[in-house]
Amino acid sequence: MVLYIIGLGLADEKDITLRGLEAIRSSSRVYLEAYTSILMLSNTSALEKLWGKPVIMAHRETVELEADDIIRDCKDGNVSFCVVGDPLSATTHTDLILRAKASGATVRVVHNASIMTAIASSGLQPYNFGQTVSVPFAQVDSWLPRIAENLQHGMHTLVLGDIKVREQSEEDMARGIQRYQPPRYMLIPQLIEKLLSASEAHSQGLAKSSLPVAPILSAQNTLAVALCRMGAESEGIYAGTLAELHALAAATPEEARAEEEADDADELASEAELDKRRAQRAEERAHTAFGAPLHSLVIVGSRIHDMEARYAGQYKVTGSRWDDVAREVYGCRD
Amino acid sequence: MVLYIIGLGLADEKDITLRGLEAIRSSSRVYLEAYTSILMLSNTSALEKLWGKPVIMAHRETVELEADDIIRDCKDGNVSFCVVGDPLSATTHTDLILRAKASGATVRVVHNASIMTAIASSGLQPYNFGQTVSVPFAQVDSWLPRIAENLQHGMHTLVLGDIKVREQSEEDMARGIQRYQPPRYMLIPQLIEKLLSASEAHSQGLAKSSLPVAPILSAQNTLAVALCRMGAESEGIYAGTLAELHALAAATPEEARAEEEADDADELASEAELDKRRAQRAEERAHTAFGAPLHSLVIVGSRIHDMEARYAGQYKVTGSRWDDVAREVYGCRD
């Protein structure tokens, strides 16, 4: 029988294709990859209603076991394995597909839009993008050279923020409690902080061993486009320099002072507790400025065309130097 | 009212999303961008039946005029502008969208899968692709440096073949006859010939002025994946070296000899006529080997992972040195 690997598209249950829906309705079992879907579909009842089928959640940490189930199911009828976005763009599901084929099943992929398609809504040409990078919460910056490589040849870079779902706290793990932390999504301000600090550290590292080197990214002179909830009704696109986009979610001086005073006054709070509060405030401000996740960021490459700059400029944030930087740093004409 | 810019997806009328279909059904006028759609949908009746609407063809050479119509239509009701694939991936339709917004219309984009999504079906990771290039029929090789830039940093390259539709012959144009040539699509063998000859010319050009330089691409040692009719039932994926993929559509020595003899024997045929026959035979062989258009090609970058090589290796053509080249040239492990 057939194993369908089906993309559900960008935002909600209406983004499935007719081909995908037909495949699901022909299937005796329907799996939903839980990892990416947690955000888009807060519950599966809308899907189950539309599909006319119960949905089986497939969790990434148990995918090995579930692959066996899925492949066994294929012997008795069609099976659909559904993934938010395009089904192969984030993970190629190579293992599942190869094993299903080896067991004699026919595998069919039903593609759909993903963030890699939605980048075009920024007005930046998809042809001009280089490799895509993911920025994790962890202190790792192996993604920085990839951005530098793209920039060297003037290409744009799609930067994806980390997603953490079904994480366990260290305490729970130590006590053997099976309980998950709320999901975490990297939002635009944190993404920009990671980009700028890695870039700064990189240039200092190089400066030690040889001549001073300009950072790969510049808060004032690197243009970027924030892509939020692409494809949803509430889609938000924001263009500006890295510093401008970051400032959108910054505390005003008054807020910062008031918060510092409140923290100082609370003598019972530990430093860890205060850090947690600060992180929470930052997250609330990021939500206010950019809305709910998912957030991604495009770093603009130097080969940006005048028309790309003009189109993306529609989305520039209030007071942005977008046009000046496009002209003076990127060499665009008005 | 709303101007919807709607992607129809990869293959046929079933690839539209529910969101796209709903938008079309809410529209008082529905345009179909004719340029890319000629191939996928040989006639529009399947669309009209599904959509319950007449379809107005929008031709690229008159898009300026049609943009005025489309924008005027938006004043009275919703309008849908439909494009095969993702609606913004090949052309950003910047002009239409900016003018519609300026006239006060709301513009909504309904994304869909495109060849840039379907590349993942090759098993090569979409994250590892650099910029995309288009290879035209014309003798232009400005795309070659882009491939070289991608290869320098180990990235894969999606190479799109040219499409020529609604072309007029020089004779017809001279006589003022409004008649179009049959559409032309660049097929895999011609695409590979263009890649290798541009690469060879480039290395010879460099060799003149300085030291000899290796060509950017190697017939024997560059791996590639041919992507044909992606998303359709008849989808075909073929992996091998550039030489192997090219050889799939080559004449056997016996065929070549027989054809040469036939050409020599036909003393009435002009050299131009013989060239035309040869081109036609080459095209027929390309069709036999790879099937109907659209054809695209991925040039594999040096950072290919073992798993990517293994997965794409499923599609290697008979007798291919794929595994050897992956190991010896690209450094993959088995």
XYZ file of C-alpha atoms in Angstrom:
668
model
C 0.000 0.000 0.000
C 1.011 3.639 -0.058
C 2.780 5.678 2.606
C 1.926 9.321 1.984
C 4.270 11.935 3.417
C 2.058 15.002 3.427
C 2.841 18.667 3.988
C 0.160 20.642 5.811
C 1.473 24.051 4.771
C 2.129 27.189 6.729
C -0.640 28.176 9.075
C -3.720 26.093 9.745
C -5.943 23.256 8.541
C -6.928 25.171 5.400
C -3.400 25.035 4.021
C -3.539 21.386 3.024
C -3.805 20.662 -0.701
C -6.698 18.758 -2.243
C -4.209 16.015 -3.138
C -3.097 15.786 0.480
C -6.650 15.732 1.794
C -7.613 12.984 -0.647
C -4.617 10.914 0.454
C -5.537 11.311 4.120
C -9.120 10.314 3.477
C -7.895 7.193 1.637
C -5.729 6.206 4.605
C -6.570 3.753 7.335
C -4.162 5.463 9.743
C -3.084 9.093 9.932
C -0.026 10.270 11.869
C 0.804 13.877 12.679
C 4.402 14.796 13.368
C 3.968 16.528 16.698
C 7.247 18.378 16.808
C 6.524 21.275 14.502
C 2.764 21.087 14.739
C 2.400 22.022 18.378
C 2.457 25.660 17.549
C 0.207 25.880 14.541
C -2.532 23.614 15.716
C -3.152 24.033 19.378
C -5.443 21.068 19.213
C -6.034 18.441 16.598
C -9.826 18.537 16.663
C -10.058 20.919 13.693
C -7.914 18.503 11.715
C -9.871 15.452 12.796
C -13.125 17.121 11.869
C -11.889 18.139 8.420
C -10.133 14.858 7.752
C -12.856 12.627 9.147
C -10.166 10.532 10.842
C -8.600 10.233 14.259
C -5.073 11.627 14.388
C -2.162 9.732 15.937
C 0.553 12.017 17.295
C 4.097 11.034 16.292
C 6.781 12.426 18.578
C 10.271 12.921 17.314
C 11.974 11.308 20.284
C 10.105 8.067 19.639
C 10.158 8.199 15.867
C 12.258 5.054 15.590
C 9.587 2.998 17.317
C 6.802 4.731 15.485
C 8.481 4.098 12.148
C 8.028 0.388 12.832
C 4.321 0.925 13.539
C 3.874 3.100 10.491
C 5.563 0.597 8.227
C 3.542 -2.270 9.690
C 0.331 -0.290 9.149
C 1.249 0.123 5.482
C 0.772 -3.582 4.912
C -2.968 -3.299 5.611
C -3.873 0.011 4.004
C -2.661 3.443 3.054
C -0.978 5.448 5.791
C -0.542 9.221 5.931
C 2.309 10.860 7.823
C 1.566 14.587 8.082
C 4.067 17.340 8.757
C 3.497 21.076 9.146
C 5.013 23.091 6.272
C 6.636 21.070 3.522
C 7.078 17.491 4.694
C 10.743 17.237 3.704
C 12.093 20.762 4.102
C 13.009 20.749 7.797
C 13.722 17.031 8.160
C 14.005 14.783 5.161
C 12.431 11.821 7.031
C 15.020 9.781 5.210
C 15.012 6.923 7.664
C 11.240 6.435 7.600
C 11.063 6.654 3.816
C 13.985 4.325 3.145
C 12.663 1.729 5.588
C 9.144 1.928 4.175
C 10.487 1.420 0.660
C 12.648 -1.483 1.815
C 9.538 -3.114 3.281
C 7.838 -2.929 -0.110
C 5.575 0.087 0.455
C 5.107 2.755 -2.200
C 6.037 6.176 -0.827
C 4.485 9.350 -2.188
C 5.385 12.851 -1.074
C 2.785 15.621 -1.182
C 4.743 18.862 -1.027
C 3.458 22.119 0.386
C 4.615 25.616 1.211
C 7.157 26.114 4.006
C 9.019 29.065 5.454
C 11.483 28.550 2.583
C 8.666 29.418 0.180
C 7.198 32.159 2.347
C 10.453 34.149 2.317
C 9.294 35.522 -1.036
C 6.581 37.505 0.765
C 9.369 39.770 2.016
C 9.970 40.913 -1.558
C 13.437 39.387 -1.508
C 14.013 37.039 -4.444
C 14.131 33.359 -3.415
C 16.767 32.779 -6.140
C 19.168 35.043 -4.265
C 19.157 33.138 -0.988
C 22.138 31.078 0.069
C 22.153 28.278 2.605
C 19.696 28.385 5.505
C 20.864 28.407 9.121
C 19.225 27.439 12.414
C 20.212 29.302 15.562
C 19.835 27.141 18.674
C 19.257 28.300 22.255
C 22.520 26.563 23.160
C 25.823 28.465 23.048
C 26.880 27.181 19.654
C 27.841 29.378 16.737
C 28.723 26.923 13.995
C 26.032 28.669 11.962
C 27.998 31.929 11.798
C 30.472 30.853 9.082
C 27.510 29.843 6.914
C 26.118 33.364 7.126
C 29.572 34.759 6.346
C 29.830 32.500 3.277
C 26.473 33.703 2.001
C 27.385 37.336 2.642
C 30.739 36.937 0.909
C 28.866 36.353 -2.341
C 26.065 38.814 -1.643
C 23.358 36.223 -0.928
C 20.491 36.603 1.514
C 20.284 34.212 4.479
C 17.180 32.743 6.066
C 17.828 32.373 9.799
C 15.486 30.064 11.685
C 15.058 30.378 15.432
C 15.205 27.360 17.685
C 12.110 25.494 18.871
C 12.138 23.507 22.097
C 9.178 21.285 22.761
C 8.680 18.414 25.206
C 11.722 19.464 27.195
C 12.087 18.171 30.729
C 13.548 20.234 33.547
C 16.714 18.917 35.180
C 14.858 18.546 38.480
C 12.104 16.460 36.923
C 14.612 14.304 35.100
C 16.599 13.743 38.294
C 13.407 12.682 40.086
C 12.184 10.582 37.187
C 9.073 12.697 36.687
C 7.724 12.537 33.121
C 6.562 16.122 32.763
C 7.278 18.616 30.003
C 8.213 22.269 30.158
C 6.106 24.707 28.150
C 7.385 24.946 24.564
C 9.982 27.633 23.857
C 10.414 29.458 20.596
C 13.241 31.823 19.845
C 11.812 35.262 19.150
C 13.290 38.029 17.000
C 15.077 40.027 19.746
C 16.894 36.990 21.114
C 17.754 35.861 17.599
C 19.308 39.255 16.871
C 21.227 39.225 20.171
C 22.689 35.836 19.271
C 23.623 37.011 15.785
C 25.339 40.165 16.960
C 27.170 38.627 19.884
C 28.480 35.714 17.798
C 29.592 38.143 15.119
C 31.329 40.336 17.683
C 33.043 37.372 19.359
C 34.185 36.149 15.972
C 35.814 39.439 15.039
C 37.538 39.677 18.441
C 38.785 36.107 18.094
C 40.264 36.889 14.711
C 41.683 40.188 15.922
C 43.762 38.379 18.556
C 45.642 36.283 16.069
C 46.002 38.722 13.210
C 44.800 42.124 12.078
C 41.522 43.559 13.367
C 38.613 42.247 11.342
C 35.213 43.819 10.832
C 32.366 41.868 12.413
C 30.360 39.770 9.960
C 27.180 41.587 10.946
C 26.642 45.180 11.933
C 23.852 46.371 14.214
C 23.642 49.678 12.352
C 24.478 48.656 8.798
C 23.088 45.163 8.269
C 19.546 45.128 6.918
C 17.185 42.368 7.947
C 13.565 41.359 7.547
C 11.664 39.686 10.391
C 9.091 37.125 9.223
C 6.456 36.302 11.832
C 3.649 33.724 11.547
C 4.021 33.571 7.780
C 0.890 32.462 5.959
C -1.399 33.118 8.930
C -4.011 35.881 9.054
C -1.829 37.593 11.649
C 1.325 37.385 9.491
C 3.770 40.179 10.339
C 6.764 41.397 8.311
C 9.185 43.983 9.739
C 12.173 45.453 7.928
C 15.041 47.505 9.322
C 18.608 47.349 10.514
C 19.380 44.689 13.113
C 19.550 47.432 15.761
C 16.190 48.891 14.748
C 14.425 45.538 14.822
C 15.977 44.778 18.187
C 14.953 48.169 19.575
C 11.298 47.479 18.735
C 11.155 45.139 21.706
C 13.440 47.079 24.059
C 12.276 48.619 27.320
C 11.982 52.402 27.350
C 14.492 54.083 29.708
C 11.605 54.723 32.144
C 10.497 51.095 32.072
C 14.048 49.885 32.514
C 14.560 52.174 35.516
C 11.249 51.178 37.119
C 12.015 47.497 36.679
C 15.496 47.835 38.090
C 14.135 49.660 41.124
C 11.475 46.985 41.643
C 14.125 44.270 41.424
C 16.437 46.085 43.843
C 13.585 46.592 46.297
C 12.728 42.889 46.327
C 15.417 41.763 48.724
C 14.018 38.260 49.066
C 14.434 37.383 45.387
C 17.505 35.354 44.444
C 19.676 36.370 41.499
C 18.329 33.365 39.581
C 14.775 34.479 40.294
C 15.573 38.007 39.090
C 17.143 36.638 35.902
C 13.994 34.674 35.270
C 11.855 37.793 35.707
C 14.053 39.756 33.314
C 13.833 37.013 30.708
C 10.071 36.934 31.118
C 9.772 40.692 30.638
C 11.957 40.482 27.535
C 9.745 37.741 26.161
C 6.595 39.736 26.839
C 8.060 42.736 25.038
C 9.069 40.533 22.102
C 5.496 39.268 21.922
C 4.117 42.795 22.054
C 6.447 43.985 19.296
C 6.405 41.000 16.941
C 3.445 38.894 18.063
C 3.385 35.169 18.729
C 5.898 32.708 17.235
C 7.109 31.341 14.832
C 9.658 34.032 14.049
C 12.365 33.870 11.389
C 14.780 36.484 10.163
C 16.292 37.205 6.780
C 19.729 38.810 6.675
C 19.960 40.859 3.507
C 22.901 40.175 1.181
C 24.821 42.844 -0.686
C 23.459 41.840 -4.099
C 19.982 43.059 -3.186
C 18.322 44.612 -6.251
C 16.743 48.039 -6.177
C 13.321 46.454 -6.626
C 13.846 44.021 -3.749
C 14.894 46.913 -1.504
C 11.900 48.947 -2.567
C 9.441 46.108 -2.006
C 10.852 45.019 1.356
C 10.983 48.712 2.272
C 7.162 48.626 2.489
C 7.657 46.789 5.749
C 10.228 49.103 7.306
C 9.589 49.936 10.936
C 8.793 53.487 12.023
C 11.815 55.758 11.790
C 13.910 53.121 10.031
C 17.038 54.077 8.098
C 16.198 51.269 5.606
C 16.378 53.488 2.521
C 19.586 55.222 3.591
C 21.350 51.966 4.422
C 20.089 50.332 1.218
C 21.572 53.217 -0.732
C 24.750 53.939 1.190
C 25.794 50.478 2.367
C 24.174 48.178 -0.196
C 24.513 50.485 -3.200
C 20.833 50.472 -4.175
C 19.373 53.283 -6.216
C 16.072 54.847 -5.191
C -11.651 44.258 -1.682
C -8.978 41.587 -1.666
C -6.483 40.677 -4.373
C -5.425 37.091 -3.758
C -2.122 35.964 -5.246
C -2.541 32.204 -5.229
C -0.069 29.387 -5.827
C -1.466 26.340 -7.611
C 1.374 24.028 -6.612
C 3.450 21.604 -8.592
C 1.480 19.369 -10.892
C -2.241 19.667 -11.500
C -5.538 21.052 -10.245
C -5.398 18.912 -7.095
C -2.371 20.772 -5.779
C -4.269 23.885 -4.762
C -4.788 24.410 -1.028
C -8.216 24.654 0.574
C -7.380 28.264 1.435
C -6.592 28.993 -2.202
C -9.737 27.288 -3.448
C -11.872 29.215 -0.974
C -10.307 32.488 -2.122
C -10.982 31.672 -5.772
C -14.578 30.783 -5.057
C -15.014 34.111 -3.226
C -13.677 36.026 -6.226
C -15.657 37.736 -8.925
C -12.767 37.422 -11.380
C -10.041 34.793 -11.611
C -6.834 35.259 -13.606
C -4.357 32.521 -14.456
C -0.781 33.493 -15.212
C -0.363 31.750 -18.538
C 3.402 31.759 -18.720
C 4.257 28.882 -16.441
C 0.876 27.206 -16.566
C 0.930 26.197 -20.207
C 2.792 23.066 -19.391
C 0.988 21.781 -16.348
C -2.531 22.371 -17.468
C -2.921 21.689 -21.136
C -6.369 23.155 -20.917
C -8.128 25.166 -18.285
C -11.384 23.224 -18.277
C -10.365 21.043 -15.314
C -9.649 24.217 -13.364
C -12.872 25.905 -14.391
C -14.862 22.850 -13.417
C -13.228 22.595 -9.989
C -13.297 26.310 -9.333
C -16.799 26.911 -10.679
C -15.514 30.052 -12.402
C -14.365 31.070 -15.844
C -10.603 31.589 -16.043
C -9.042 34.660 -17.635
C -5.579 33.989 -19.056
C -2.965 36.600 -18.110
C 0.004 36.704 -20.461
C 3.308 38.015 -19.279
C 3.919 40.229 -22.278
C 0.706 42.131 -21.558
C 0.907 42.051 -17.793
C 1.200 45.829 -17.533
C -2.168 46.297 -19.189
C -3.707 43.433 -17.319
C -2.487 44.816 -14.010
C -4.715 47.822 -14.655
C -7.698 45.538 -15.306
C -6.955 43.429 -12.260
C -6.667 46.439 -10.013
C -9.867 47.948 -11.415
C -11.687 44.644 -10.835
C -10.613 44.745 -7.186
C -12.836 47.743 -6.583
C -15.970 45.663 -7.217
C -15.101 42.339 -5.615
C -12.332 39.950 -4.706
C -9.942 39.016 -7.486
C -7.697 35.945 -7.656
C -4.444 35.912 -9.610
C -3.262 32.300 -9.874
C 0.263 31.127 -10.611
C 1.598 27.590 -11.005
C 3.953 26.594 -8.174
C 4.427 29.159 -5.438
C 3.031 32.490 -6.596
C 6.120 34.510 -5.663
C 9.018 32.104 -6.105
C 9.741 32.551 -9.818
C 8.524 36.144 -10.187
C 7.721 38.254 -7.187
C 4.862 40.050 -9.007
C 6.147 43.099 -7.216
C 4.688 45.574 -9.655
C 1.166 44.155 -9.525
C 1.182 43.889 -5.740
C 2.598 47.358 -5.112
C 0.125 48.959 -7.514
C -2.811 47.057 -6.034
C -1.833 48.183 -2.546
C -1.393 51.767 -3.726
C -4.936 51.651 -5.118
C -6.260 50.667 -1.702
C -6.761 46.926 -2.243
C -5.809 44.394 0.408
C -3.338 41.860 -1.003
C -3.109 38.334 0.369
C -0.617 35.731 -0.778
C -1.522 32.035 -0.634
C 1.773 30.169 -0.842
C 2.223 26.695 -2.251
C 4.941 24.211 -3.120
C 7.346 25.023 -5.953
C 10.398 23.357 -7.445
C 12.341 25.023 -4.615
C 10.350 22.898 -2.168
C 10.385 19.779 -4.319
C 14.199 19.648 -4.354
C 13.920 17.899 -0.994
C 12.505 14.826 -2.752
C 16.023 14.214 -4.062
C 17.163 13.529 -0.502
C 19.431 16.564 -0.604
C 18.832 18.904 2.333
C 17.117 22.162 1.319
C 19.165 23.968 4.000
C 22.341 23.168 2.075
C 21.333 24.815 -1.191
C 22.907 28.067 -2.288
C 21.502 30.502 -4.812
C 19.368 29.193 -7.673
C 20.336 29.728 -11.304
C 18.380 29.752 -14.568
C 20.106 28.605 -17.738
C 18.658 30.290 -20.836
C 18.662 28.984 -24.410
C 20.636 32.095 -25.356
C 24.454 32.058 -25.313
C 24.802 33.700 -21.935
C 26.767 32.271 -19.043
C 26.374 34.856 -16.310
C 24.915 32.022 -14.229
C 28.236 30.148 -14.109
C 29.906 32.311 -11.431
C 26.870 31.743 -9.207
C 27.375 27.995 -9.415
C 31.082 28.473 -8.701
C 30.251 30.581 -5.630
C 27.931 27.895 -4.300
C 30.497 25.170 -4.973
C 33.257 27.169 -3.294
C 31.391 26.777 -0.019
C 30.142 23.257 -0.679
C 26.507 24.180 -1.332
C 24.153 22.437 -3.734
C 22.751 24.408 -6.678
C 19.306 24.152 -8.208
C 19.625 24.778 -11.951
C 16.423 25.634 -13.785
C 16.140 25.135 -17.527
C 14.749 27.833 -19.773
C 11.114 27.925 -20.893
C 10.101 29.655 -24.112
C 6.412 30.128 -24.707
C 4.516 32.370 -27.110
C 7.637 32.962 -29.162
C 7.237 34.260 -32.688
C 9.472 33.199 -35.552
C 11.533 35.911 -37.224
C 9.676 35.308 -40.493
C 6.285 35.755 -38.861
C 7.433 38.871 -37.061
C 8.812 40.342 -40.294
C 5.488 39.682 -42.011
C 3.445 40.919 -39.077
C 1.790 37.535 -38.545
C 0.604 37.012 -34.956
C 1.387 33.314 -34.609
C 3.303 31.501 -31.886
C 5.920 28.780 -32.097
C 5.331 25.625 -30.062
C 6.627 26.061 -26.503
C 10.226 24.996 -25.852
C 11.560 23.636 -22.601
C 15.195 22.971 -21.914
C 15.646 19.270 -21.213
C 18.328 17.597 -19.101
C 20.823 16.718 -21.887
C 20.900 20.253 -23.271
C 21.146 21.669 -19.768
C 24.177 19.476 -19.074
C 25.782 20.433 -22.405
C 25.406 24.103 -21.514
C 26.854 23.560 -18.049
C 29.879 21.640 -19.269
C 30.674 23.870 -22.212
C 30.418 27.056 -20.133
C 32.618 25.495 -17.483
C 35.171 24.418 -20.085
C 35.185 27.836 -21.772
C 35.638 29.472 -18.397
C 38.689 27.403 -17.512
C 40.239 28.030 -20.932
C 39.587 31.748 -20.582
C 41.316 31.784 -17.225
C 44.146 29.602 -18.482
C 45.031 32.202 -21.122
C 45.683 34.941 -18.638
C 47.254 32.988 -15.808
C 47.893 29.429 -14.691
C 45.695 26.592 -15.959
C 42.566 26.318 -13.864
C 40.378 23.298 -13.308
C 36.920 23.607 -14.835
C 34.171 24.468 -12.345
C 32.273 21.321 -13.288
C 33.548 17.922 -14.278
C 31.666 15.512 -16.522
C 33.137 12.533 -14.667
C 33.421 13.857 -11.131
C 30.505 16.221 -10.565
C 27.426 14.522 -9.148
C 23.998 15.762 -10.131
C 20.353 14.872 -9.671
C 17.833 15.387 -12.473
C 14.353 16.353 -11.253
C 11.614 15.770 -13.812
C 7.905 16.640 -13.471
C 8.214 16.965 -9.708
C 4.980 16.403 -7.833
C 3.255 14.700 -10.773
C 2.331 11.010 -10.864
C 5.035 10.579 -13.503
C 7.708 12.314 -11.396
C 11.201 11.077 -12.296
C 14.440 11.496 -10.320
C 17.787 10.425 -11.794
C 21.153 10.617 -10.046
C 24.629 10.231 -11.490
C 27.642 12.110 -12.742
C 26.963 14.792 -15.339
C 28.417 12.469 -18.001
C 26.222 9.561 -16.939
C 23.038 11.617 -16.971
C 23.964 13.024 -20.360
C 24.719 9.559 -21.736
C 21.207 8.377 -20.839
C 19.886 10.325 -23.792
C 22.785 9.755 -26.197
C 22.467 7.819 -29.438
C 24.067 4.376 -29.476
C 27.026 4.135 -31.894
C 24.789 2.139 -34.266
C 22.045 4.757 -34.155
C 24.535 7.557 -34.664
C 26.038 5.785 -37.678
C 22.643 5.019 -39.224
C 21.506 8.603 -38.777
C 24.675 10.012 -40.265
C 24.325 7.732 -43.269
C 20.694 8.752 -43.723
C 21.670 12.418 -43.544
C 24.525 11.950 -46.023
C 22.239 10.095 -48.417
C 19.666 12.894 -48.414
C 21.403 15.173 -50.866
C 18.460 17.543 -51.168
C 18.477 18.541 -47.495
C 20.181 21.828 -46.609
C 22.636 22.030 -43.725
C 20.023 24.003 -41.752
C 17.468 21.285 -42.400
C 19.914 18.616 -41.226
C 20.674 20.601 -38.071
C 16.976 20.771 -37.361
C 16.636 16.998 -37.777
C 19.567 16.389 -35.425
C 18.073 18.684 -32.813
C 14.748 16.904 -33.155
C 16.338 13.486 -32.682
C 18.194 14.757 -29.616
C 14.950 16.068 -28.202
C 13.169 12.779 -28.821
C 15.943 10.886 -27.057
C 15.800 13.317 -24.138
C 12.065 12.667 -23.893
C 12.597 8.917 -24.015
C 15.255 9.036 -21.307
C 13.789 11.622 -18.936
C 10.158 12.007 -20.000
C 8.275 15.216 -20.654
C 9.282 18.602 -19.190
C 9.697 20.395 -16.799
C 13.251 19.305 -16.076
C 15.576 20.792 -13.458
C 18.984 19.704 -12.281
C 20.707 19.834 -8.931
C 24.494 20.120 -8.888
C 25.747 18.465 -5.732
C 28.014 20.512 -3.459
C 31.032 19.132 -1.631
C 29.408 19.348 1.809
C 26.963 16.582 0.950
C 26.329 14.426 4.030
C 26.637 10.665 3.973
C 22.885 10.372 4.486
C 22.101 12.729 1.614
C 24.397 10.722 -0.666
C 22.808 7.483 0.436
C 19.265 8.741 -0.064
C 19.900 10.375 -3.442
C 21.810 7.216 -4.381
C 18.436 5.420 -4.535
C 17.908 7.248 -7.792
C 21.262 6.487 -9.403
C 21.046 5.432 -13.025
C 22.082 1.944 -14.122
C 25.832 1.445 -13.942
C 26.389 4.780 -12.200
C 29.621 5.488 -10.314
C 27.550 7.523 -7.819
C 28.850 5.697 -4.734
C 32.472 5.763 -5.865
C 32.396 9.459 -6.715
C 30.544 10.275 -3.486
C 33.294 8.507 -1.568
C 36.382 9.425 -3.547
C 35.573 12.945 -4.731
C 33.072 14.166 -2.132
C 34.548 12.334 0.855
C 31.350 10.554 1.896
C 31.494 7.396 3.950
C 29.366 4.412 2.996
